[in-house]
Tab-separated table of C-alpha atoms in Angstrom:
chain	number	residue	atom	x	y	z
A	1	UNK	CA	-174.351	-131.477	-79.400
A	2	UNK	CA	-177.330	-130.301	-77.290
A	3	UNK	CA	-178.495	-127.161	-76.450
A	4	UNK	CA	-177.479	-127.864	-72.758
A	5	UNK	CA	-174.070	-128.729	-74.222
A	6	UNK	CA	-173.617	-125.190	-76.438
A	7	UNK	CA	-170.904	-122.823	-75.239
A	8	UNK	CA	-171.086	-119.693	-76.943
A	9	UNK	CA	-168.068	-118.575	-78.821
A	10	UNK	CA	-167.172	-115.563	-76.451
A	11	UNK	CA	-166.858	-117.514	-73.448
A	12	UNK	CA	-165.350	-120.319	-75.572
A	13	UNK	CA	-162.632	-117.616	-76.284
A	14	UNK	CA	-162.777	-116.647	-72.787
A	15	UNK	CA	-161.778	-119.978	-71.219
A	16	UNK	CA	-159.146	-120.633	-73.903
A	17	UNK	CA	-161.381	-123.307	-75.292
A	18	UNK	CA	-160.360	-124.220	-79.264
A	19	UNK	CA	-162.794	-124.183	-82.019
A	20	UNK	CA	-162.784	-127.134	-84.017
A	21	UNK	CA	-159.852	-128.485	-85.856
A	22	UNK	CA	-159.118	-127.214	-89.209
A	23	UNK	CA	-156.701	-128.703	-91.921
A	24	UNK	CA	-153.418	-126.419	-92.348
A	25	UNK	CA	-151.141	-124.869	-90.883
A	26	UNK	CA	-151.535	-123.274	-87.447
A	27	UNK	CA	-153.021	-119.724	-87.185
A	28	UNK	CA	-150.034	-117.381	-86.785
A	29	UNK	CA	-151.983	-115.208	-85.003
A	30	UNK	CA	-154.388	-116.279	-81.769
A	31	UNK	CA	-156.930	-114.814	-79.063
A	32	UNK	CA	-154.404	-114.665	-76.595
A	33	UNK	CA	-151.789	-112.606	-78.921
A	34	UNK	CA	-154.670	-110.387	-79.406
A	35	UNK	CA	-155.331	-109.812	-75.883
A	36	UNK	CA	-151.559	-109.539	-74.700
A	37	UNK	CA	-151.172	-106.493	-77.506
A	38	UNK	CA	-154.243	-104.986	-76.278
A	39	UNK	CA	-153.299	-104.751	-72.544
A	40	UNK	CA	-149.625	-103.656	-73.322
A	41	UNK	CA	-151.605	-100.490	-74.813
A	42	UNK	CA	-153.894	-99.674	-72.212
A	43	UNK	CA	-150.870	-100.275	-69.963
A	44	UNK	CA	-149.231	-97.523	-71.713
A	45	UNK	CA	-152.420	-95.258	-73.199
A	46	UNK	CA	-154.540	-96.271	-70.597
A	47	UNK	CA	-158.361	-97.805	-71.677
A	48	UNK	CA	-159.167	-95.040	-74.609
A	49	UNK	CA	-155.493	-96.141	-76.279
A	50	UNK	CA	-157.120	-99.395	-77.447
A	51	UNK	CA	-158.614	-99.329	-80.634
A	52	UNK	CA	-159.096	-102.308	-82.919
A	53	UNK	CA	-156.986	-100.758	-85.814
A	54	UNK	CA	-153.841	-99.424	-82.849
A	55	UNK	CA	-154.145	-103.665	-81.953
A	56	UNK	CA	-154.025	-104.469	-85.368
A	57	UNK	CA	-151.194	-102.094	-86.090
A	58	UNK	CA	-148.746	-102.878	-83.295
A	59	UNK	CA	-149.403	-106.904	-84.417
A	60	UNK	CA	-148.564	-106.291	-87.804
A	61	UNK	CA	-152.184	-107.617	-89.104
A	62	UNK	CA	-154.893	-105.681	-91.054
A	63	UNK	CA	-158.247	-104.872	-88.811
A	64	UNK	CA	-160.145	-107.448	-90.488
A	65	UNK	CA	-158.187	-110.174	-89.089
A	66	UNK	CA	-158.851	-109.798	-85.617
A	67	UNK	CA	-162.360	-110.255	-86.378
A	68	UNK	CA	-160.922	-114.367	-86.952
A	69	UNK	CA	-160.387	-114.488	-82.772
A	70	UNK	CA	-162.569	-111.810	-81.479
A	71	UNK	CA	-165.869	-110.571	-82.176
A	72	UNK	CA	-166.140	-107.326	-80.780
A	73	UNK	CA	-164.285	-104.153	-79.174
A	74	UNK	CA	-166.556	-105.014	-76.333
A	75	UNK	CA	-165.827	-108.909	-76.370
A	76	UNK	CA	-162.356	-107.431	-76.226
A	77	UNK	CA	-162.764	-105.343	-73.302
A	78	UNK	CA	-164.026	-108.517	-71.609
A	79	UNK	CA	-161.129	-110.499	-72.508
A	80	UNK	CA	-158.393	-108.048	-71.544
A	81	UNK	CA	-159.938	-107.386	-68.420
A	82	UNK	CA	-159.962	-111.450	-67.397
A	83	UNK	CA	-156.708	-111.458	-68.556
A	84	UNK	CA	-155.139	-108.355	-66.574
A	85	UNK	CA	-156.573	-109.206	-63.667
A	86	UNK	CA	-154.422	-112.386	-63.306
A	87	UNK	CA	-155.079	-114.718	-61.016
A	88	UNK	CA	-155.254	-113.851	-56.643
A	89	UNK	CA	-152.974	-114.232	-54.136
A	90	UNK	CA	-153.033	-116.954	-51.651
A	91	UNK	CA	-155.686	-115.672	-48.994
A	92	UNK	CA	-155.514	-119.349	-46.651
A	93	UNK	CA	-156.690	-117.503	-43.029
A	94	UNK	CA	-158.902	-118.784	-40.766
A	95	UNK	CA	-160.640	-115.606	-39.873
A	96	UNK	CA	-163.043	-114.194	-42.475
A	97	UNK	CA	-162.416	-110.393	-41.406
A	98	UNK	CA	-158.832	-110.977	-42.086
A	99	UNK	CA	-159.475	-112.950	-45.029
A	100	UNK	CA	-161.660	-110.217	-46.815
A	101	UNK	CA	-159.468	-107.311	-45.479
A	102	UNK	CA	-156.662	-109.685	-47.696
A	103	UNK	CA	-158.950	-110.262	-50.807
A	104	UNK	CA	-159.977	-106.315	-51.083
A	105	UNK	CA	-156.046	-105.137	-50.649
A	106	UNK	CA	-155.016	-107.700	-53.005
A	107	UNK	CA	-157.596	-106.458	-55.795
A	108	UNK	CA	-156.727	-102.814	-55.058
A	109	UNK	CA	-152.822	-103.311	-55.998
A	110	UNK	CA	-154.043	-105.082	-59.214
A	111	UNK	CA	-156.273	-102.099	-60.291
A	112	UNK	CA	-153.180	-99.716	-59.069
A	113	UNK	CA	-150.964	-101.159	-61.087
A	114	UNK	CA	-153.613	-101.238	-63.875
A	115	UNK	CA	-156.064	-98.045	-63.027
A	116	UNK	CA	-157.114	-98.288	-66.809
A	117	UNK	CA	-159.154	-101.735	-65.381
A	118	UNK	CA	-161.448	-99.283	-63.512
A	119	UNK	CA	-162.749	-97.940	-66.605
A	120	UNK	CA	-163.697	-101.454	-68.482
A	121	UNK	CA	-167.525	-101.322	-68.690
A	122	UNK	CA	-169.301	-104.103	-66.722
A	123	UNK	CA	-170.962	-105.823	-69.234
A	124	UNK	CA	-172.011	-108.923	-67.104
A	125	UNK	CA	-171.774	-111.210	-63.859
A	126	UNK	CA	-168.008	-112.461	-63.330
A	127	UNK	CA	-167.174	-115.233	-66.829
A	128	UNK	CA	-163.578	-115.787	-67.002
A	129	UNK	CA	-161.221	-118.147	-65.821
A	130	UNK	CA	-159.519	-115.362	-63.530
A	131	UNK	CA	-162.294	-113.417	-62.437
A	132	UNK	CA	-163.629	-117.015	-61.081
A	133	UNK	CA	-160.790	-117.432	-59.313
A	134	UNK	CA	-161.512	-114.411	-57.274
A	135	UNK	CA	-164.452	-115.352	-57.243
A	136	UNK	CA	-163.519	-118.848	-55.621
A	137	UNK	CA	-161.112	-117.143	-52.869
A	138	UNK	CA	-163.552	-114.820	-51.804
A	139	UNK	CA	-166.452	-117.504	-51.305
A	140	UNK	CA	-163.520	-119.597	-49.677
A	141	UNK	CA	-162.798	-117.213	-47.144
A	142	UNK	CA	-167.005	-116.811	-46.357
A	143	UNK	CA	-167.574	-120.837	-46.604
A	144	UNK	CA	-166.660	-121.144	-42.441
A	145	UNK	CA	-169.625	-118.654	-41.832
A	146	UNK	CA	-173.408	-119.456	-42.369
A	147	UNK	CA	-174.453	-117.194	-44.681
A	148	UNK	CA	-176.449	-118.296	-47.501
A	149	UNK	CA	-174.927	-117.895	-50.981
A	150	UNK	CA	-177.104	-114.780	-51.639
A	151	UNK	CA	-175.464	-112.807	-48.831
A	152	UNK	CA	-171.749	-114.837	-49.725
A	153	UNK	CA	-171.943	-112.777	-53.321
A	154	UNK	CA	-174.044	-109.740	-52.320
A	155	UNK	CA	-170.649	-109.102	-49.982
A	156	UNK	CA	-168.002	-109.706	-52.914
A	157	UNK	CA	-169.961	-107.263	-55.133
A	158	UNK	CA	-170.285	-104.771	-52.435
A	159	UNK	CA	-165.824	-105.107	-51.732
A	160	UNK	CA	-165.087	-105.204	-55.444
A	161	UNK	CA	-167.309	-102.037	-55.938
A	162	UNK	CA	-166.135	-100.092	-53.579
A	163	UNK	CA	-162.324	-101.214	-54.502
A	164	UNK	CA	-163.131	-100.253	-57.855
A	165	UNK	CA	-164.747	-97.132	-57.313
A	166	UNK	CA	-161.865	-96.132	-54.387
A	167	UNK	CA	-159.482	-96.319	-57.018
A	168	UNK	CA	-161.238	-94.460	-59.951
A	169	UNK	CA	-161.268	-91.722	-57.595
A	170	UNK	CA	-158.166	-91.075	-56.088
A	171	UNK	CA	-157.227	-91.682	-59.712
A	172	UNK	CA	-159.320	-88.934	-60.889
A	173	UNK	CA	-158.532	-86.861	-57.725
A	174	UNK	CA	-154.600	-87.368	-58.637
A	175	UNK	CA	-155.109	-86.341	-62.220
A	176	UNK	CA	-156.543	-83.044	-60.974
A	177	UNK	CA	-154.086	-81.737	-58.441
A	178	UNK	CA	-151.579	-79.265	-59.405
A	179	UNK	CA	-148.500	-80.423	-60.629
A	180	UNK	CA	-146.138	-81.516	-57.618
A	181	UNK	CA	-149.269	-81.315	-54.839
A	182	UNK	CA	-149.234	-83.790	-52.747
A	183	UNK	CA	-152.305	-85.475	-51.447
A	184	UNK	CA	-152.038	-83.604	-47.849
A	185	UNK	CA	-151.446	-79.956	-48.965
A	186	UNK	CA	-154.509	-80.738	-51.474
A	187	UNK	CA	-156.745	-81.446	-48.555
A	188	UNK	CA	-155.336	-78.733	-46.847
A	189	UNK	CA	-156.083	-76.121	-49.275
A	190	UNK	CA	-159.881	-77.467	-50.051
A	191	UNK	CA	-160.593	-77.196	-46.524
A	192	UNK	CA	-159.162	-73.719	-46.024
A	193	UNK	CA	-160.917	-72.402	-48.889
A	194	UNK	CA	-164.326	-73.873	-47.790
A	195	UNK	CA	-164.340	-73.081	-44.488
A	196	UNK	CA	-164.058	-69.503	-45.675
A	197	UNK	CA	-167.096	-70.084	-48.039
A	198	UNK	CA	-169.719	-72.116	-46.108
A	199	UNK	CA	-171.790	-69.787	-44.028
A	200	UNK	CA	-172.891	-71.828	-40.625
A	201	UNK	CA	-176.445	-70.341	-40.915
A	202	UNK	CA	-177.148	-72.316	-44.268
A	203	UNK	CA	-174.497	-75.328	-43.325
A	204	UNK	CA	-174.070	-76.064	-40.135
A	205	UNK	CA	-172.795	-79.709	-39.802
A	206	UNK	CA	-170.764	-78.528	-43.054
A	207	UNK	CA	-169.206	-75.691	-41.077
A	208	UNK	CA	-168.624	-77.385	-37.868
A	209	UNK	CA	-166.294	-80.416	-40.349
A	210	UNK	CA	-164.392	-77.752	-42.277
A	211	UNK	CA	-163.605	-75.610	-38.894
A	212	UNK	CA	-162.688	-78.874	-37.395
A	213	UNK	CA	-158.533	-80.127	-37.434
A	214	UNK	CA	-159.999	-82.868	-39.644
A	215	UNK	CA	-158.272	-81.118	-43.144
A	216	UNK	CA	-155.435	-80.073	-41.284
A	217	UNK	CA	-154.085	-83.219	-39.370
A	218	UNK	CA	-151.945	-84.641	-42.468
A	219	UNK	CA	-148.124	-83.357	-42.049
A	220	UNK	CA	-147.167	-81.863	-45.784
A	221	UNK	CA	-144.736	-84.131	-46.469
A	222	UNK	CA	-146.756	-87.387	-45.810
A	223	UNK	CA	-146.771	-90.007	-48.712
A	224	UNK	CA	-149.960	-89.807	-50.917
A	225	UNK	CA	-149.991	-93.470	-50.213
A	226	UNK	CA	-150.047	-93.551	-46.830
A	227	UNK	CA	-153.365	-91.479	-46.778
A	228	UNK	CA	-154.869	-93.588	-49.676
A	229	UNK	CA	-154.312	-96.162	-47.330
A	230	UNK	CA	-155.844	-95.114	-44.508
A	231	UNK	CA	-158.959	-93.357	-46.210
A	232	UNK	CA	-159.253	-97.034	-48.091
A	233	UNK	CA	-158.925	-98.727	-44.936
A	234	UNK	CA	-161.640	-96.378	-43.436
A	235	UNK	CA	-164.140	-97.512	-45.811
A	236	UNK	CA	-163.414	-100.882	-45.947
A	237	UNK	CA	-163.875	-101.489	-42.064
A	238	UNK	CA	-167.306	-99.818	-42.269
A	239	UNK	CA	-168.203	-102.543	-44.397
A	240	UNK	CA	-166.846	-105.852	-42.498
A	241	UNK	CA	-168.818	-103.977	-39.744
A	242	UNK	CA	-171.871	-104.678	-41.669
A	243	UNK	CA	-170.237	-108.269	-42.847
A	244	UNK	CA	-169.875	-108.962	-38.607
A	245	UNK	CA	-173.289	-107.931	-38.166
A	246	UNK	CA	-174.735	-110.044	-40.468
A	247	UNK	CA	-172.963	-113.349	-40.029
A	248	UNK	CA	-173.802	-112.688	-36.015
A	249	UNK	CA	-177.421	-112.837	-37.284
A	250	UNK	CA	-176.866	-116.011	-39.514
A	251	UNK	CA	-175.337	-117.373	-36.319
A	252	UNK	CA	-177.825	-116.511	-34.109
């Protein structure tokens, strides 16, 4: 084998790809028993649940023996996040807008189901099988525009950041409010209490945006997730703004 040929053994792991044959009996454990375990704990204990020895434990193995399919907590990480994020929807549209407003949902209601993928540390540029077939839909739903490949990924990264970072925050933001406070009344209150605070002498832009109707315009009793929605949509049409601009220019 040549060096050009060498696939190291965390992305051989990663794409499922077996080591060499060995005499015996099969392994009763494998990488992708590992990585199953692992995400049914996050799932439950959310990211800082999974240690190597609570894996271990809940597969009936000693720690050591993971070691055999995977060679760090942080190769782990990798792996469970490839694996959790499964694979995308069918996005087949002939308009990009539309095809990218699809493709940033769709990621969203994987990372709601599964906030704890929020907190996986980004170790590296997209390697697995599944995170290249996100990947592959998003550049699919760019390939009918012009834009070179630098802009076609600089625009995936920008969506899947600000999905990611949407999410960790009304995560966070959820975790904070009192117990039974809905998303409106929570706005409600911050804006009360800071338009009572900001003096329009020191602030005023601030002022005039907490005086507005902006913090009061939510009814009490409407759904969290209809006002997730429509702050998420908010930022996401800012940014196929930019996306129109610059295909107009690669057009032009």
């Amino acid at each position: 084998m040549t060096s050009e040929d060498f696939i190291p053994a965390p992305l051989r792991r990663l794409w499922g790809i077996p080591e060499s044959s060995r005499l015996g009996r099969p392994a009763a454990l494998d990488v992708n028993r590992v990585v199953a375990a692992a995400v049914k704990i996050a799932d439950r204990d959310g990211l800082g649940g999974v240690t190597l020895p609570k894996v271990a434990k809940s597969l009936g193995v000693t720690g050591m023996s993971l070691y055999r399919h995977v060679g760090s907590k942080d190769e782990l990480l990798t792996l469970m996040a490839d694996s959790a994020m499964g694979v995308p929807p069918d996005m087949d549209v002939d308009d990009w807008r539309e095809g990218l407003r699809s493709w940033a949902f769709a990621q969203r209601a994987v990372f709601q189901r599964r906030p704890w993928l929020t907190r996986v540390p980004v170790s590296g540029p997209p390697s697995g099988p599944n995170q290249i077939a996100w990947m592959e839909a998003g550049l699919a739903v760019l390939s009918r525009t012009r834009l070179d490949w630098a802009h076609k990924v600089g625009i995936l990264l920008l969506i899947s950041g600000y999905v990611v970072q949407s999410v960790r925050q009304y995560d966070e933001l959820a975790a904070s409010r009192a117990e039974g406070q809905g998303q409106a009344d929570a706005e409600r209150d911050y804006g009360r209490a800071l338009a009572r605070l900001i003096q329009p002498e020191r602030f005023p832009e601030t002022a005039r945006l907490f005086s507005s109707a902006l913090f009061e315009a939510q009814p009490s009793d409407t759904p969290d997730v209809t006002i997730a929605d429509a702050d998420f949509s908010i930022g996401l049409e800012l940014i196929l703004d930019g996306v129109a601009v610059r295909i107009e220019r690669s057009d032009s």
